[in-house]
Structures are given as C-alpha cells and as structure tokens.
mmCIF file of C-alpha atoms in Angstrom:
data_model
loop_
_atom_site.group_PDB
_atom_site.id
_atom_site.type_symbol
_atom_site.label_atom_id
_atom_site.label_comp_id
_atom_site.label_asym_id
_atom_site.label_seq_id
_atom_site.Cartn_x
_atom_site.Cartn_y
_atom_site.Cartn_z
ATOM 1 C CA UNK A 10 34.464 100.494 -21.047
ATOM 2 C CA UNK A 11 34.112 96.791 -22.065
ATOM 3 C CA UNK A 12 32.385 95.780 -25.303
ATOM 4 C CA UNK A 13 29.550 93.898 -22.911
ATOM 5 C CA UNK A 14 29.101 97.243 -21.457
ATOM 6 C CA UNK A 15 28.903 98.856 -24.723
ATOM 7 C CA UNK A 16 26.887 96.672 -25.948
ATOM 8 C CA UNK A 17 24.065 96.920 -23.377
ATOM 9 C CA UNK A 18 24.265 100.870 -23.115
ATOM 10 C CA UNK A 19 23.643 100.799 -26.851
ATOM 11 C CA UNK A 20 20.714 98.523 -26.293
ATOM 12 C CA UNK A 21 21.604 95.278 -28.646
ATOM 13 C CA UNK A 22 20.134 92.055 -26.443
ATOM 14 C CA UNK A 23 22.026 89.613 -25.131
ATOM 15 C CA UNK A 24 22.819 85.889 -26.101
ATOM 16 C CA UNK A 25 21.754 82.835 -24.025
ATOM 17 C CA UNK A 26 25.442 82.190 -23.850
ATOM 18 C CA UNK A 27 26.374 85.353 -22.520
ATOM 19 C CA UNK A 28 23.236 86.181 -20.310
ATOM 20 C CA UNK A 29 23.973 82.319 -18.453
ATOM 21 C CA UNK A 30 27.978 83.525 -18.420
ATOM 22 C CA UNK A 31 26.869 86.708 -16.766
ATOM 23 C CA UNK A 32 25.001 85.104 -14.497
ATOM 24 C CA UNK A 33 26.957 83.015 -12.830
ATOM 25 C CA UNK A 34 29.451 84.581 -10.204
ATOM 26 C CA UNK A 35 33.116 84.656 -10.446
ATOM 27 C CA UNK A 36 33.846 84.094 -7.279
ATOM 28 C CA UNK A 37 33.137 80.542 -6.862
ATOM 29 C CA UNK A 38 31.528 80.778 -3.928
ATOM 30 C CA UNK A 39 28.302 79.375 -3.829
ATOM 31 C CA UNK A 40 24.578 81.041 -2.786
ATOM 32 C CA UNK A 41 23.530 81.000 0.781
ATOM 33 C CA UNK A 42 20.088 82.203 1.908
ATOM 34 C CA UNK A 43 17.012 80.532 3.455
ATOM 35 C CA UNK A 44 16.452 77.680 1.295
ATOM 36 C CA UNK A 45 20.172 76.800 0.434
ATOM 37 C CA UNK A 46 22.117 76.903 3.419
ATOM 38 C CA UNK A 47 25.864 77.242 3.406
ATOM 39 C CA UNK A 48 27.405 73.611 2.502
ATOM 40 C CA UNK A 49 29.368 72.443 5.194
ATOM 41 C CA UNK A 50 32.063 69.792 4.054
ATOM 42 C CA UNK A 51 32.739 68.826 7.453
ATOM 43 C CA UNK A 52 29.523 67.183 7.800
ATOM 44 C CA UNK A 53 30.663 64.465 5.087
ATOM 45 C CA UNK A 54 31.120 61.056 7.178
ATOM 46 C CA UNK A 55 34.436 59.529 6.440
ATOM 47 C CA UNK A 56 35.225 56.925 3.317
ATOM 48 C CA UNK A 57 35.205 53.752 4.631
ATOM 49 C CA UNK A 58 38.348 51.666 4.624
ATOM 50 C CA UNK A 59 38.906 49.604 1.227
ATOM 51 C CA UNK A 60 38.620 46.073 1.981
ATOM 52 C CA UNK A 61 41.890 44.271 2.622
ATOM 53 C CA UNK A 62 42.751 41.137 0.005
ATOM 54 C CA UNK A 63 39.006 41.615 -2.009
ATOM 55 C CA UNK A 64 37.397 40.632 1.115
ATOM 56 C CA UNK A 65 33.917 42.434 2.061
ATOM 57 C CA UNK A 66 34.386 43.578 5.648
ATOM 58 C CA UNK A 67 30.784 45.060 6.029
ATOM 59 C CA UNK A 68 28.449 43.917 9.214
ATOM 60 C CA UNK A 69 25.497 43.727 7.079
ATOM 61 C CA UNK A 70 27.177 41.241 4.340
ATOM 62 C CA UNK A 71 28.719 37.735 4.514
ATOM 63 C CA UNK A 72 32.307 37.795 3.339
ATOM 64 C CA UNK A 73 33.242 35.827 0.381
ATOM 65 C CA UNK A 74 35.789 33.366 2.983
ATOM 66 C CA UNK A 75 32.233 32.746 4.950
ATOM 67 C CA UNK A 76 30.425 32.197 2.033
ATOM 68 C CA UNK A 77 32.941 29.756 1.120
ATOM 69 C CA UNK A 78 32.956 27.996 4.062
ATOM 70 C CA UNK A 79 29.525 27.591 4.226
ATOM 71 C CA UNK A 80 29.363 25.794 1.001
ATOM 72 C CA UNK A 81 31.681 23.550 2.021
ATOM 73 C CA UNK A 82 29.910 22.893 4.912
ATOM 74 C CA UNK A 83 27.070 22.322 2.817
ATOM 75 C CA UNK A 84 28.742 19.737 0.999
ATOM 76 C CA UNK A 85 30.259 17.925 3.403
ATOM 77 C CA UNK A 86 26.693 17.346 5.497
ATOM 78 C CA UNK A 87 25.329 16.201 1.836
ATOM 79 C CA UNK A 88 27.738 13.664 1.403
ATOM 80 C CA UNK A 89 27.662 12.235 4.799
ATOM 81 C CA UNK A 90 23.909 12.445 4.281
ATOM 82 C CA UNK A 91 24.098 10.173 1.302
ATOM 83 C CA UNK A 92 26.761 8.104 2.782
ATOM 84 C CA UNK A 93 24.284 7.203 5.284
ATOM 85 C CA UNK A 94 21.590 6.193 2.893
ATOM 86 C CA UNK A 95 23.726 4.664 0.642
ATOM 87 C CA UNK A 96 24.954 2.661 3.734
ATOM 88 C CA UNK A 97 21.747 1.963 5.340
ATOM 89 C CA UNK A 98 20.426 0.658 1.687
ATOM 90 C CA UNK A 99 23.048 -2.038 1.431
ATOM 91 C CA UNK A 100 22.123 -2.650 5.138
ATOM 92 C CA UNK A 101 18.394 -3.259 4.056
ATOM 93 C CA UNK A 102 19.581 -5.428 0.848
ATOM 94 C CA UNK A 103 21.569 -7.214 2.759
ATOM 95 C CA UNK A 104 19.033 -7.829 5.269
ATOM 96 C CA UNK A 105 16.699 -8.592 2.476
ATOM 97 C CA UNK A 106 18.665 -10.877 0.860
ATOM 98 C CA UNK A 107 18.500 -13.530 4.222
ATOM 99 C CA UNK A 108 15.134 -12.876 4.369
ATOM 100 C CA UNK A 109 14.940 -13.903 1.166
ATOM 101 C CA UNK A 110 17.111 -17.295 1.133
ATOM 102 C CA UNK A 111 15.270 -18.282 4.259
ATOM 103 C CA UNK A 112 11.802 -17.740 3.365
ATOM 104 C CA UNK A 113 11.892 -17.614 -0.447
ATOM 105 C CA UNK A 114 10.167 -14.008 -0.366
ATOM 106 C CA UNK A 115 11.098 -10.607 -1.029
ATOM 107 C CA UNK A 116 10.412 -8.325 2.009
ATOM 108 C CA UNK A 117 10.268 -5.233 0.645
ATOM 109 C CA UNK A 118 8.047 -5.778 -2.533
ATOM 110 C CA UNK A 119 5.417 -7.880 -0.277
ATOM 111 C CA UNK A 120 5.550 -4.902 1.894
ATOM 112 C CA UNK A 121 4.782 -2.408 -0.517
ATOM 113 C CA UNK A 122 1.942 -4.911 -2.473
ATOM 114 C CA UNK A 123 0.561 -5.939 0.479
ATOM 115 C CA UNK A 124 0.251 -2.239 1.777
ATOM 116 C CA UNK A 125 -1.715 -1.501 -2.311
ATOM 117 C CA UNK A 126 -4.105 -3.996 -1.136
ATOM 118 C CA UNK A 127 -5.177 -3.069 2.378
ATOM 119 C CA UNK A 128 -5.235 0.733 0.719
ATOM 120 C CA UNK A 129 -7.913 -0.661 -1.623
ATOM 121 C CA UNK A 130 -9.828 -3.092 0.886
ATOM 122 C CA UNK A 131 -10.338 -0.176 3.645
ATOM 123 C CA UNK A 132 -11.074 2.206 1.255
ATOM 124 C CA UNK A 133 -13.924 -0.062 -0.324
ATOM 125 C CA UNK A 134 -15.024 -0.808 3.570
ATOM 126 C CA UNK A 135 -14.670 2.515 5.005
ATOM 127 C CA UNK A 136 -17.244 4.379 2.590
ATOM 128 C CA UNK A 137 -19.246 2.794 0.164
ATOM 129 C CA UNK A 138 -19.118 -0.660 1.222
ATOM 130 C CA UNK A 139 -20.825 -2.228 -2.670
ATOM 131 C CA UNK A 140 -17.618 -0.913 -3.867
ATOM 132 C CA UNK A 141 -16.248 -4.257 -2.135
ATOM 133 C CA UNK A 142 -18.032 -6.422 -4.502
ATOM 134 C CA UNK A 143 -16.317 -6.084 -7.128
ATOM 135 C CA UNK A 144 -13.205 -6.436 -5.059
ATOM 136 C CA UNK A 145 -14.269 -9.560 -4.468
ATOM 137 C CA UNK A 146 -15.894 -10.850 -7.931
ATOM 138 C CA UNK A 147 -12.011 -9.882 -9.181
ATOM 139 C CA UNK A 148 -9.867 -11.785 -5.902
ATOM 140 C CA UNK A 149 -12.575 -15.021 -6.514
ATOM 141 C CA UNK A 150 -11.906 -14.958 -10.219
ATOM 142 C CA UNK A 151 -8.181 -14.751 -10.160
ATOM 143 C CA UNK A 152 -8.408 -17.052 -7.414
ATOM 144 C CA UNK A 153 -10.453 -19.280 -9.858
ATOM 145 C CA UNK A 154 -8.314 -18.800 -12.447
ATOM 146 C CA UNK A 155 -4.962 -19.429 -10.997
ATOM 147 C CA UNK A 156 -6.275 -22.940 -9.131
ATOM 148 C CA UNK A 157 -7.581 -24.016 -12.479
ATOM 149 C CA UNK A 158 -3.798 -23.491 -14.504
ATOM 150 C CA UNK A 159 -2.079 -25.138 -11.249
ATOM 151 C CA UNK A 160 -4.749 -27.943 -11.629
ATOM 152 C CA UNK A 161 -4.259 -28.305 -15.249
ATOM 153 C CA UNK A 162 -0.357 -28.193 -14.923
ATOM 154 C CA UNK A 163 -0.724 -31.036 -12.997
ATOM 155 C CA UNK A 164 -2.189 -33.194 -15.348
ATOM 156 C CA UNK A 165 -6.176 -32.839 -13.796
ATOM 157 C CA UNK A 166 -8.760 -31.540 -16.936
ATOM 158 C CA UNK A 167 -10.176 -28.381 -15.294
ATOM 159 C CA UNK A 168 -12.241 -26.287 -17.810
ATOM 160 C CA UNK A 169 -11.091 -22.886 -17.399
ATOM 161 C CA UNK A 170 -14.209 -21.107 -18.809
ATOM 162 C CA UNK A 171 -17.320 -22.530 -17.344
ATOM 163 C CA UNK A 172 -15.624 -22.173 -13.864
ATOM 164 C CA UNK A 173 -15.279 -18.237 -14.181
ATOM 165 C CA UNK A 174 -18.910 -18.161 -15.835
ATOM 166 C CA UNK A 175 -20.114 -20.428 -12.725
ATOM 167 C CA UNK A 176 -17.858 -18.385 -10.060
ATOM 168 C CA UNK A 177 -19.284 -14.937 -11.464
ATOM 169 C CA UNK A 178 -22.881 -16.079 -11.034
ATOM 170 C CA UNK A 179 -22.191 -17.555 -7.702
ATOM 171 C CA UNK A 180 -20.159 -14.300 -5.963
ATOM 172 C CA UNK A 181 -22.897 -12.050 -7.471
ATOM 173 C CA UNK A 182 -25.952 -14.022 -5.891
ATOM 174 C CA UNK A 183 -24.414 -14.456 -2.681
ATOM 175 C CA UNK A 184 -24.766 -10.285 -2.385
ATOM 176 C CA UNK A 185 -27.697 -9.547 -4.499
ATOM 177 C CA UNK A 186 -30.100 -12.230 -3.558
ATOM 178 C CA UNK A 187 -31.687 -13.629 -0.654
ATOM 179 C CA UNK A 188 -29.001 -15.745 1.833
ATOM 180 C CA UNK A 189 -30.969 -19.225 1.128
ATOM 181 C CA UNK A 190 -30.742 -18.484 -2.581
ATOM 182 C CA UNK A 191 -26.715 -18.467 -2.505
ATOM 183 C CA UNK A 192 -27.090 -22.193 -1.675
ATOM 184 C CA UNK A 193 -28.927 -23.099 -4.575
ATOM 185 C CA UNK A 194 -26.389 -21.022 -6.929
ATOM 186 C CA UNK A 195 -24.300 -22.830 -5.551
ATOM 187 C CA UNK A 196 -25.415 -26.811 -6.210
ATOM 188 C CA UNK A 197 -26.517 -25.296 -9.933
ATOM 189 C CA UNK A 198 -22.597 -23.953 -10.149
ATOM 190 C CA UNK A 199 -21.404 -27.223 -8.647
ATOM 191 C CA UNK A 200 -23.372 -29.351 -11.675
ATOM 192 C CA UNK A 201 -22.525 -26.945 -14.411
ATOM 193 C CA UNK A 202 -18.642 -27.488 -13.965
ATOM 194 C CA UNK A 203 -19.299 -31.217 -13.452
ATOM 195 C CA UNK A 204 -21.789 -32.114 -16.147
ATOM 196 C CA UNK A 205 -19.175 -30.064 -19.031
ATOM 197 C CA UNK A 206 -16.507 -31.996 -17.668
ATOM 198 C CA UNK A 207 -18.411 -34.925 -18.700
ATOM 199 C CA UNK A 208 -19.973 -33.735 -21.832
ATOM 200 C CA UNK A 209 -16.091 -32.665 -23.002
ATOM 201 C CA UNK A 210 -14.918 -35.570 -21.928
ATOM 202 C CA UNK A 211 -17.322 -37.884 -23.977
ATOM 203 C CA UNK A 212 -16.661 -35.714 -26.698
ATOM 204 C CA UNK A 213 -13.199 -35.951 -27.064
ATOM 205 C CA UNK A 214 -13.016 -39.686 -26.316
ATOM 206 C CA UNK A 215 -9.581 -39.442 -25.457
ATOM 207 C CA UNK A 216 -9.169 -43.084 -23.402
ATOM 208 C CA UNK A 217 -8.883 -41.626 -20.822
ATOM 209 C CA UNK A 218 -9.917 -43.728 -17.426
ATOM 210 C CA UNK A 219 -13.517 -43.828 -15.264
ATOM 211 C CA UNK A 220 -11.386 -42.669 -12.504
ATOM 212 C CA UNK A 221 -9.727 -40.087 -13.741
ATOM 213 C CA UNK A 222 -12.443 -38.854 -15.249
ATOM 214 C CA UNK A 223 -14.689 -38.549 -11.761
ATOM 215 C CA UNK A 224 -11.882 -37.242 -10.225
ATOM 216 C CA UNK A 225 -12.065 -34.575 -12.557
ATOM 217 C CA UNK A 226 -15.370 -33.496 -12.076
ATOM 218 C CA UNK A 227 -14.555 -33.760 -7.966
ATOM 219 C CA UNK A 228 -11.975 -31.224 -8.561
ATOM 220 C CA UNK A 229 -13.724 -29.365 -10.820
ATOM 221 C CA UNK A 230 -16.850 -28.887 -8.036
ATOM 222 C CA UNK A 231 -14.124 -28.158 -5.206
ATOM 223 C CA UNK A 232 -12.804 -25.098 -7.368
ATOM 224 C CA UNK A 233 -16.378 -23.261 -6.823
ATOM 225 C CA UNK A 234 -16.378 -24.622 -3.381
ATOM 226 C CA UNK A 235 -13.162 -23.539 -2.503
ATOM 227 C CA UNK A 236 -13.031 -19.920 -3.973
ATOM 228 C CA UNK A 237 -16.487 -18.504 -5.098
ATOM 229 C CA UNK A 238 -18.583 -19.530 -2.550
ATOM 230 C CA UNK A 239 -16.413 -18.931 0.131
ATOM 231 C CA UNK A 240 -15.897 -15.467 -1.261
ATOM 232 C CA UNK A 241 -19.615 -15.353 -1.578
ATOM 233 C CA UNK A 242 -19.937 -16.603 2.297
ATOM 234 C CA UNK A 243 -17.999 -12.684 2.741
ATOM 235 C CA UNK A 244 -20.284 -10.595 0.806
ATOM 236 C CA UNK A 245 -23.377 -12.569 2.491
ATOM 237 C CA UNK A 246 -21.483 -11.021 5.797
ATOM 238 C CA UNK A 247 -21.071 -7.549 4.232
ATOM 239 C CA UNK A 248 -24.787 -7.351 3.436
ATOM 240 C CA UNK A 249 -25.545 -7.497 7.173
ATOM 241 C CA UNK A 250 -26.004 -4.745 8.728
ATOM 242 C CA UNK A 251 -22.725 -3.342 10.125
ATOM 243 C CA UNK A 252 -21.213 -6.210 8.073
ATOM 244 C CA UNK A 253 -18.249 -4.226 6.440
ATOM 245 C CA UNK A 254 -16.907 -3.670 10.072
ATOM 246 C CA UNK A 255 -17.212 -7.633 10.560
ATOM 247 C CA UNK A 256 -15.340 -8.383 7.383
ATOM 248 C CA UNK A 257 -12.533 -5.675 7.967
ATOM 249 C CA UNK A 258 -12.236 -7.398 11.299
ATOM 250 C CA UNK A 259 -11.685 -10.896 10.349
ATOM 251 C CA UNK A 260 -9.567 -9.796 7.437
ATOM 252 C CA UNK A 261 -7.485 -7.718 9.859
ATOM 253 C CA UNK A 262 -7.565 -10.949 12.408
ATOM 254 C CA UNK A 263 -6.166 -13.200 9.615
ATOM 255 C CA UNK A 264 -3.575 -11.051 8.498
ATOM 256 C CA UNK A 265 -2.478 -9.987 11.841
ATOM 257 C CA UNK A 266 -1.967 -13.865 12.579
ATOM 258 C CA UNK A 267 -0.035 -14.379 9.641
ATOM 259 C CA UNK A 268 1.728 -11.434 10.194
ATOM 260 C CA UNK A 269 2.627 -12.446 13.927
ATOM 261 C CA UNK A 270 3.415 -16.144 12.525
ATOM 262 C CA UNK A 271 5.848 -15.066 9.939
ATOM 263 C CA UNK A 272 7.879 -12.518 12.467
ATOM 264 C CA UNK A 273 7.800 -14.659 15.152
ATOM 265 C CA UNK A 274 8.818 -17.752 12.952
ATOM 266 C CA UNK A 275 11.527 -15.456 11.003
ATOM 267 C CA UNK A 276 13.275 -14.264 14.788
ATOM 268 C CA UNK A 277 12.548 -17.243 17.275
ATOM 269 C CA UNK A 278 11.571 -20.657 14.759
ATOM 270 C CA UNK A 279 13.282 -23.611 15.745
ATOM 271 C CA UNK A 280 10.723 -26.581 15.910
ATOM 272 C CA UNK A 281 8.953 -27.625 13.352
ATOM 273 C CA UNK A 282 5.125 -27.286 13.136
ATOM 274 C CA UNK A 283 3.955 -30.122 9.870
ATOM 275 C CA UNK A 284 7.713 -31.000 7.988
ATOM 276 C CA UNK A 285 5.877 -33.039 5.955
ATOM 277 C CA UNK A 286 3.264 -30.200 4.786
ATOM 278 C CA UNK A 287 5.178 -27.296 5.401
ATOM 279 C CA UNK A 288 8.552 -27.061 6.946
ATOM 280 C CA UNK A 289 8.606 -23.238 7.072
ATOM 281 C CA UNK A 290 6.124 -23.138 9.591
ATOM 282 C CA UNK A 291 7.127 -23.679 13.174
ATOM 283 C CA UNK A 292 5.082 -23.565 16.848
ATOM 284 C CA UNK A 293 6.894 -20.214 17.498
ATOM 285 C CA UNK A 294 5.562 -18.656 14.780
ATOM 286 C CA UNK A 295 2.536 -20.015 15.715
ATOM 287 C CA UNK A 296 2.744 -19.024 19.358
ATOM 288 C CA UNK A 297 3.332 -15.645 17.622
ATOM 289 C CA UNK A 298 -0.102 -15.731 15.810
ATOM 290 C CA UNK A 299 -1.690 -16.435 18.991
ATOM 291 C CA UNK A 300 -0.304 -13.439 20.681
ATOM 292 C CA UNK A 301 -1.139 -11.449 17.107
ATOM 293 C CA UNK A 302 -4.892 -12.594 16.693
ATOM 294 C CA UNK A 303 -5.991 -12.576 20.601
ATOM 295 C CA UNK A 304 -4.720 -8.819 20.757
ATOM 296 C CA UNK A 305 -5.753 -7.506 17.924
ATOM 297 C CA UNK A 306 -9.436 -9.304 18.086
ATOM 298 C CA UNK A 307 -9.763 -7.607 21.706
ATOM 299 C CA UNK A 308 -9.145 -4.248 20.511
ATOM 300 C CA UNK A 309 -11.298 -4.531 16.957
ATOM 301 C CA UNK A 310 -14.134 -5.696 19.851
ATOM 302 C CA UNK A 311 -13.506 -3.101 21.943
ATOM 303 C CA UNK A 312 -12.923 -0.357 19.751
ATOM 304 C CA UNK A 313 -15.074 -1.228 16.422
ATOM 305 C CA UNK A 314 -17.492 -3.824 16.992
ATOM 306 C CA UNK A 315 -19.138 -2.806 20.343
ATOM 307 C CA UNK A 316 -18.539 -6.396 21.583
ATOM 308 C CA UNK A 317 -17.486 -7.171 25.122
ATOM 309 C CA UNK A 318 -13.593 -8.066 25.636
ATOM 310 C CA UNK A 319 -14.556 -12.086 25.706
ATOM 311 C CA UNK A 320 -15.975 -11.815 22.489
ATOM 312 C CA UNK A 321 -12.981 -10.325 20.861
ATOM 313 C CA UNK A 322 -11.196 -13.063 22.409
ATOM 314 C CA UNK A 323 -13.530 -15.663 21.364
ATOM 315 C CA UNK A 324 -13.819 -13.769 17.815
ATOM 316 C CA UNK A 325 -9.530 -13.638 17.635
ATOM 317 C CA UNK A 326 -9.594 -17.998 18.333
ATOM 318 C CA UNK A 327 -12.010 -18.734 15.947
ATOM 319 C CA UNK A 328 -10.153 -16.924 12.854
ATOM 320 C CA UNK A 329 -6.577 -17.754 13.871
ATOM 321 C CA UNK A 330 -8.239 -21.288 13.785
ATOM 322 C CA UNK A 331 -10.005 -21.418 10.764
ATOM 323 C CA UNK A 332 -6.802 -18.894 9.338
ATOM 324 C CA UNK A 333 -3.880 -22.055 10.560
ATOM 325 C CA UNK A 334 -5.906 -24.542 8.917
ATOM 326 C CA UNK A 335 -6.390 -22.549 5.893
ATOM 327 C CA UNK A 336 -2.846 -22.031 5.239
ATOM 328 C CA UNK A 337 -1.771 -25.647 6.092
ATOM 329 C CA UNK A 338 -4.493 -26.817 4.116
ATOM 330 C CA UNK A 339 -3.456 -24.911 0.731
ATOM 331 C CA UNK A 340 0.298 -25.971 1.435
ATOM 332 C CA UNK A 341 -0.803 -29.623 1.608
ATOM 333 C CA UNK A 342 -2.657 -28.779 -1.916
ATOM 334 C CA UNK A 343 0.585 -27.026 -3.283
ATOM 335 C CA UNK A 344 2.101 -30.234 -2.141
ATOM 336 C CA UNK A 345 0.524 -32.693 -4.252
ATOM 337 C CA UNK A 346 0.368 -30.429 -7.007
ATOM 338 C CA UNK A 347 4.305 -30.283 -6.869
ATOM 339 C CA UNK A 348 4.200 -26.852 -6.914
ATOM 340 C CA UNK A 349 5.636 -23.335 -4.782
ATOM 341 C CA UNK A 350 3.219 -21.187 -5.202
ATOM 342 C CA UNK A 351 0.296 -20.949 -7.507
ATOM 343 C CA UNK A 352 1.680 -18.231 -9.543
ATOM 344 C CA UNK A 353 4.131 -15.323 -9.607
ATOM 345 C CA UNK A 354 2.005 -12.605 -10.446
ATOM 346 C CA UNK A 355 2.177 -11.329 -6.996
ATOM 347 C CA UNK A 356 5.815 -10.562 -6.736
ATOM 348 C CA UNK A 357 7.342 -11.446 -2.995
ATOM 349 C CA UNK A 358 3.747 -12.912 -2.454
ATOM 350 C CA UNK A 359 3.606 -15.967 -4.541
ATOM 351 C CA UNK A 360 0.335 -16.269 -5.997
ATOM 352 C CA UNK A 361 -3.430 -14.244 -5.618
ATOM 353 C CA UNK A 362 -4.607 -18.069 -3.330
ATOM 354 C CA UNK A 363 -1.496 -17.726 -1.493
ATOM 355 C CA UNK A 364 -2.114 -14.522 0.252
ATOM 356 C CA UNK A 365 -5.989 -15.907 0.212
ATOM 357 C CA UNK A 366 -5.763 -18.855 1.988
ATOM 358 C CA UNK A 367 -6.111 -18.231 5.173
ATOM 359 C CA UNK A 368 -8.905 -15.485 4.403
ATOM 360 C CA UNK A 369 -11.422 -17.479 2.663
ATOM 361 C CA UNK A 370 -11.710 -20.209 5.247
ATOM 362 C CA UNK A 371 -11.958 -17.653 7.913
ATOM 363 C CA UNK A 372 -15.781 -16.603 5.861
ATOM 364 C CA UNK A 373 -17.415 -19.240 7.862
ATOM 365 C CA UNK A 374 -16.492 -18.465 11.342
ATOM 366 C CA UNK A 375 -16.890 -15.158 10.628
ATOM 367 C CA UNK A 376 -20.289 -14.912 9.780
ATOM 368 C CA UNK A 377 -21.388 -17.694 11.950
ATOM 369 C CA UNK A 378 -19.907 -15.220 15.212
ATOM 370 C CA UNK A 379 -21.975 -12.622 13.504
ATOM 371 C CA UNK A 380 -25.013 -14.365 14.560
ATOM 372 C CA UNK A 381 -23.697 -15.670 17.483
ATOM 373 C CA UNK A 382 -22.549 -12.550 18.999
ATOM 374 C CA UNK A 383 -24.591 -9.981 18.017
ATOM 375 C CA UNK A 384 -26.826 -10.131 20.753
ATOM 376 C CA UNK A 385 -24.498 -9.531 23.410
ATOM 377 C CA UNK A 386 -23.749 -6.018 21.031
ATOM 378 C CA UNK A 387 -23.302 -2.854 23.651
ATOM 379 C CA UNK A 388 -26.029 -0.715 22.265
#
C-alpha cells in the first residue's frame, strides 16, 4: 500500500498540496454534467487567413493602400482648391488694379468701408432712431473739419475752432428744438464764425487785404451752411414722424445713383459729362443713375413709405437731382482748391465730404417731399 494510503488509514491530515493533487483526475479528461457540457472543438470557427503583404483584408476596416489613397486624394482636391483661390485673387488684383488707374480708387477697401457705414446708418435707423444723432453731430464735424484744413491749405483763414463750436450747436438744435428755431441757430452760427474772423483778423494786423479779408468771412459762413445745417436739415426730417424711413430712403436714393453712375460710367463711359469740372463723369454713367434712382425710389415707395408708384418716381428725380448737382458742385470746389480729395482718411473713398456730397444737398428735397407727399400716404 502507498504511503498516501498509509497515511490516511493512520489518520494524519492532508496538505493543500496534496488534497488539490488528489483532486484533480489523471485522466485528462475533463467534467461533463449539467452545467458543463462536454467541449466540443469542432465548434471552433476557423483562423482567419493572415493578411497578405501587411495589408488588412477585413470588410469592416479600410486597408492601409485605401487609406493611402484617400489622403492623397485629400491633398490633391486641397491644392487645386487653393490653386483656385490663389488664381482667382490675382484675378481680383488684377482687376483691381484697372479699376484703380482709371478711377483713382481702390475697389475693394471702398467696398468693405462703405459696407461699415451703411451697417452703422441702418442700424441707428432701424431701432432707436436718436442713436442717429450722434451719427450725424460726428459726419457734420468731420465734414467741418476736413473743409476747414482744405480751405486753409489753400491759402483762405478759416478758424478751425469756432466752426466745430458753431456746427455742434447748430446740428443739436436742428433735432432738439422747435423747426423755426434751427433757423435762428443758424444766422447766430453764421455771425459767430464771421465776426472772429474779423476780431482775429484785426488782431493780428497782418496786411492783409479788405478783400481777402471778406472773402474770408464768406467762406467761413458757407462752411456752416454747407455742412451743419444741411446735416441739421436731416435730423429736422428724422424728428418727423416716420422720418427715419424718409432719411434711409433718400440716403439709399443717393447712393444707389452714385452707385449706378460709377458702374455704368466704369463699363459703358465714353462722352464726357463737365471736362472742365470733372472729366470722370460721363452721360452714361449718368444715364446709369437714372435707371439706379427711378428703380430703387419706386420700390422704397412701394415697399417702405406707403407712397403711390408716382411718388417714388417723383421722390427718385428729385434726389438724383439734388445728388448730380451735389457731386458736381463739390468737384468744382475741389477744383479751385487744387485739390483730389479732401482727405485720405477714408481709404478708396477720398475724404468724409467726398462720400457726403451728394447726401447733404439731397436734405432739402427730401424733407420738402415729406410735406409734399405725405398726404397722398396709403393709410
């Protein structure tokens, strides 16, 4: 008998070791009953193939040669893709550039400011239309501002200070007070500018001439004439009720006209409208702010004024008028001031005045049409 044998018949307990060893069967085959069936090896699905040359030849992933591919692809659409922006930037430079010798103005950056400015004017119109004073009070005294260093560059004695101090008083009346008192502001702005003139002028006792002194003061008057009141003549308009819609409309009238004038000039010009005042502009690109004012004066009747269609055309005449006479008028001023522009703060737009002049004419018609038309209002 074995020692294991011997060992339990004389009663001496077992190790771990040996009861686990005793135990386990001998046989190697392993326990089948209820809960373990009998392992079938059969039932094992076959070992895939190994994939041939590091390649993954599963359905369900994307073999490394696709992936490949695909990223070439990938790189090949982004290059054309910036081929063709590179390309079709040199094709806007270069279209640019003749805009550019032919006018004297940079497309794209007159664009882009000119788009910053209508941003600001409709969103001063469209909800709190006060906030359009101040708009104002700062276009009149750049306006003011710029006119007076052209003026002065040319030799006429404009003093720089009482005309902001007299322009401030007369934009802020023209809103805040009653319509009749804007007229006195501005006779009282009128004197102030001309009787400094004088007093400076006696106090620096500089020789210079009676005439060139009263021409002087003339100037000096027109300034606040020319910019602040007319400016003013806009916010009297915007007081009114409905006004804002009446000064976004002429606005958008005079724009639209010298928007139609300069494409129409730029793609059909050939005949000269005034050489002698301003070569640039021709009677195509008129006929092209025409087309440009009528239509859009119709539809800002139709559609935002409640005016009949007549009015909108009478309404579209009257500013591309006033707008054309504006424009030739400040070129004729440029003109004898030897001058381009009347700054270049505005970059592919000249000066503040430049982009203004056909605007602040266009005050008077404006509000005069108010009047005129409102009766005939659809209600």
């Amino acid at each position: 008998m074995s020692d294991d044998t011997r060992d339990a018949e004389d009663g001496a307990p077992l190790t771990r070791r040996e009861a686990r060893d005793s135990s386990t069967p001998t046989s190697g085959v392993p326990l089948a009953d209820e809960a373990f069936p009998t392992f079938d090896s059969g039932l094992i699905p076959p070992r895939p193939p190994l994939p041939v040359g590091g390649e993954m030849v599963d359905d369900g992933m994307i073999s490394t040669a696709d992936h490949n591919a695909i990223r070439e692809q990938w790189r090949a659409a982004r290059d054309e893709l910036g081929s063709h922006v590179s390309y079709a930037r040199d094709q806007i430079d270069q279209a640019n550039e003749k805009i550019k010798e032919r006018t004297g103005r940079d497309l794209v950056l007159a664009i882009l400011i000119g788009l910053a400015f209508g941003a600001a004017l409709l969103g001063s119109l469209l909800f709190i239309k006060a906030l359009f004073v101040p708009f104002a009070l700062a276009a009149a005294l750049l306006g003011v501002y710029e006119l007076s260093r052209a003026l002065r560059a040319s030799g006429r004695r404009i003093d720089v200070v009482p005309q902001l101090i007299a322009a401030t008083l007369l934009v802020l009346s023209a809103y805040f007070a009653e319509m009749w008192l804007c007229w006195v502001v501005l006779f009282l702005s009128v004197a102030f500018v001309v009787v400094w003139r004088l007093i400076a002028q006696m106090a620096t006792k500089d020789g210079r001439t009676y005439g060139d002194v009263l021409a002087d003061a003339v100037i000096g008057g027109f300034v606040q004439i020319y910019v602040p009141f007319l400016a003013g003549i806009a916010l009297i308009l915007l007081n009114q009720e409905g006004g804002q819609w009446w000064v976004l409309s002429f606005i958008a009238i005079a724009v639209s006209a010298d928007t139609g004038a300069y494409a129409a000039g730029l793609a059909f010009g050939r005949h000269p409208m005034a050489p002698r005042i301003s070569p640039k502009k021709t009677w195509e690109g008129f006929a092209g702010a025409v087309v440009a004012s009528l239509t859009v004066g119709v539809l800002l009747a139709l559609f935002l004024l409640d005016l009949p269609w007549w009015g909108g055309l009478i309404f579209g005449a009257a500013i591309l008028l006033s707008a054309t006479l504006g424009d030739l008028g400040e070129s004729m001023l440029k003109r004898d001031l030897g001058i381009k522009d009347m700054s270049s703060w505005l970059p592919g737009h000249g000066g503040l005045l430049d982009r203004l002049d056909s605007i602040l004419p266009s005050t008077i018609p404006a509000l005069c049409l108010y009047f005129l038309l409102s009766p005939w209002m659809v209600l």
